[in-house]
XYZ file of C-alpha atoms in Angstrom:
115
model
C 9.177 18.566 -8.060
C 11.730 19.070 -5.490
C 14.156 16.445 -4.073
C 12.143 16.026 -1.359
C 8.968 15.517 -3.241
C 11.164 12.767 -5.945
C 12.713 11.099 -2.824
C 9.525 10.371 -0.921
C 7.920 9.442 -3.722
C 10.429 6.833 -4.574
C 10.683 5.740 -0.596
C 6.701 5.393 -1.253
C 6.861 3.536 -4.562
C 9.583 0.859 -2.944
C 7.388 0.470 0.019
C 4.518 -0.535 -1.720
C 5.985 -2.840 -4.653
C 7.648 -4.241 -1.388
C 4.763 -4.546 -0.048
C 2.941 -5.960 -2.824
C 5.872 -8.243 -4.099
C 5.463 -9.910 -0.224
C 1.765 -10.914 -1.372
C 2.915 -12.639 -4.457
C 5.850 -14.403 -2.772
C 3.439 -15.374 0.091
C 5.530 -13.897 2.695
C 4.226 -15.448 5.910
C 4.532 -12.038 7.917
C 1.861 -10.762 5.186
C -0.270 -13.828 4.346
C -0.646 -14.942 8.112
C -2.569 -11.630 8.891
C -4.526 -11.539 5.969
C -5.937 -14.811 6.824
C -6.288 -13.846 10.146
C -8.335 -10.709 9.199
C -10.543 -12.718 6.694
C -9.127 -11.347 3.252
C -10.000 -14.518 0.680
C -7.508 -16.338 -0.640
C -8.262 -15.537 -3.975
C -7.773 -11.909 -3.443
C -4.579 -11.830 -2.648
C -3.210 -11.754 -6.208
C -5.657 -9.061 -6.907
C -4.206 -6.727 -3.789
C -0.526 -7.317 -4.587
C -1.086 -6.444 -8.027
C -3.031 -3.276 -6.743
C -0.408 -2.119 -4.715
C 1.960 -3.132 -7.525
C 0.503 -0.784 -10.004
C 0.055 2.198 -7.081
C 4.202 1.728 -6.926
C 4.750 1.792 -10.644
C 2.358 4.677 -10.983
C 3.883 6.534 -8.367
C 7.055 6.080 -9.881
C 5.619 6.974 -13.819
C 4.412 9.955 -11.716
C 7.725 11.651 -11.566
C 7.273 12.433 -15.506
C 3.696 12.385 -15.915
C 2.129 14.197 -12.649
C -1.554 12.939 -13.075
C -0.917 9.392 -13.165
C 1.194 9.575 -9.655
C -1.636 11.987 -8.527
C -4.398 8.997 -9.471
C -1.313 6.333 -8.088
C -1.330 8.063 -4.840
C -4.960 8.017 -4.414
C -5.542 4.827 -5.131
C -2.544 3.907 -2.702
C -4.379 5.907 -0.244
C -7.927 4.333 -0.699
C -6.055 0.940 -0.447
C -4.110 1.310 3.097
C -7.312 3.287 4.154
C -9.183 -0.074 3.490
C -6.462 -2.370 5.131
C -7.106 -0.284 8.249
C -10.446 -0.835 8.216
C -10.123 -4.659 7.508
C -7.595 -4.532 10.394
C -10.014 -3.217 12.863
C -12.960 -4.925 11.851
C -10.908 -8.182 12.654
C -10.434 -6.458 16.038
C -6.382 -6.942 15.454
C -6.166 -3.073 16.756
C -2.370 -3.963 17.125
C -1.932 -4.485 13.962
C -3.358 -0.866 12.545
C 0.302 0.796 12.475
C 1.296 -1.401 9.808
C -0.611 -0.030 7.079
C -0.355 3.723 7.885
C 3.339 2.911 8.077
C 3.123 2.046 4.048
C 0.363 4.684 3.735
C 2.619 7.637 5.240
C 5.469 7.882 2.433
C 2.026 7.704 -0.284
C 0.520 11.007 1.656
C 3.865 12.460 1.822
C 4.628 11.914 -1.582
C 0.723 13.474 -2.649
C 1.261 16.362 -0.303
C 4.917 17.494 -1.412
C 5.032 16.609 -5.212
C 1.393 15.930 -7.602
C -0.496 19.237 -8.269
C -4.356 18.472 -8.691
């Protein structure tokens, strides 16, 4: 794995972990939009856990590429679902946010985890 792939993977893991942690900490900038989109409060911890697990999987993937591959795919699916939730809620101005978190994950997948 190249240095670039490693850096992009770590950035993706940090961003995903931050996003997951923000849900657990009930950060206002995260939970207010979730409520606005109609995401049930009972899902919030599971969503945070999914992002945290994906972040951990990306880091483990630095040593076990198949784990990183699966984590990247899972996070891409997660953030795709987030885009769909935002669009369904007609909060079009918020679409860039899940895409911002998805971008380094896509980069990590493209650069570092062979299929």
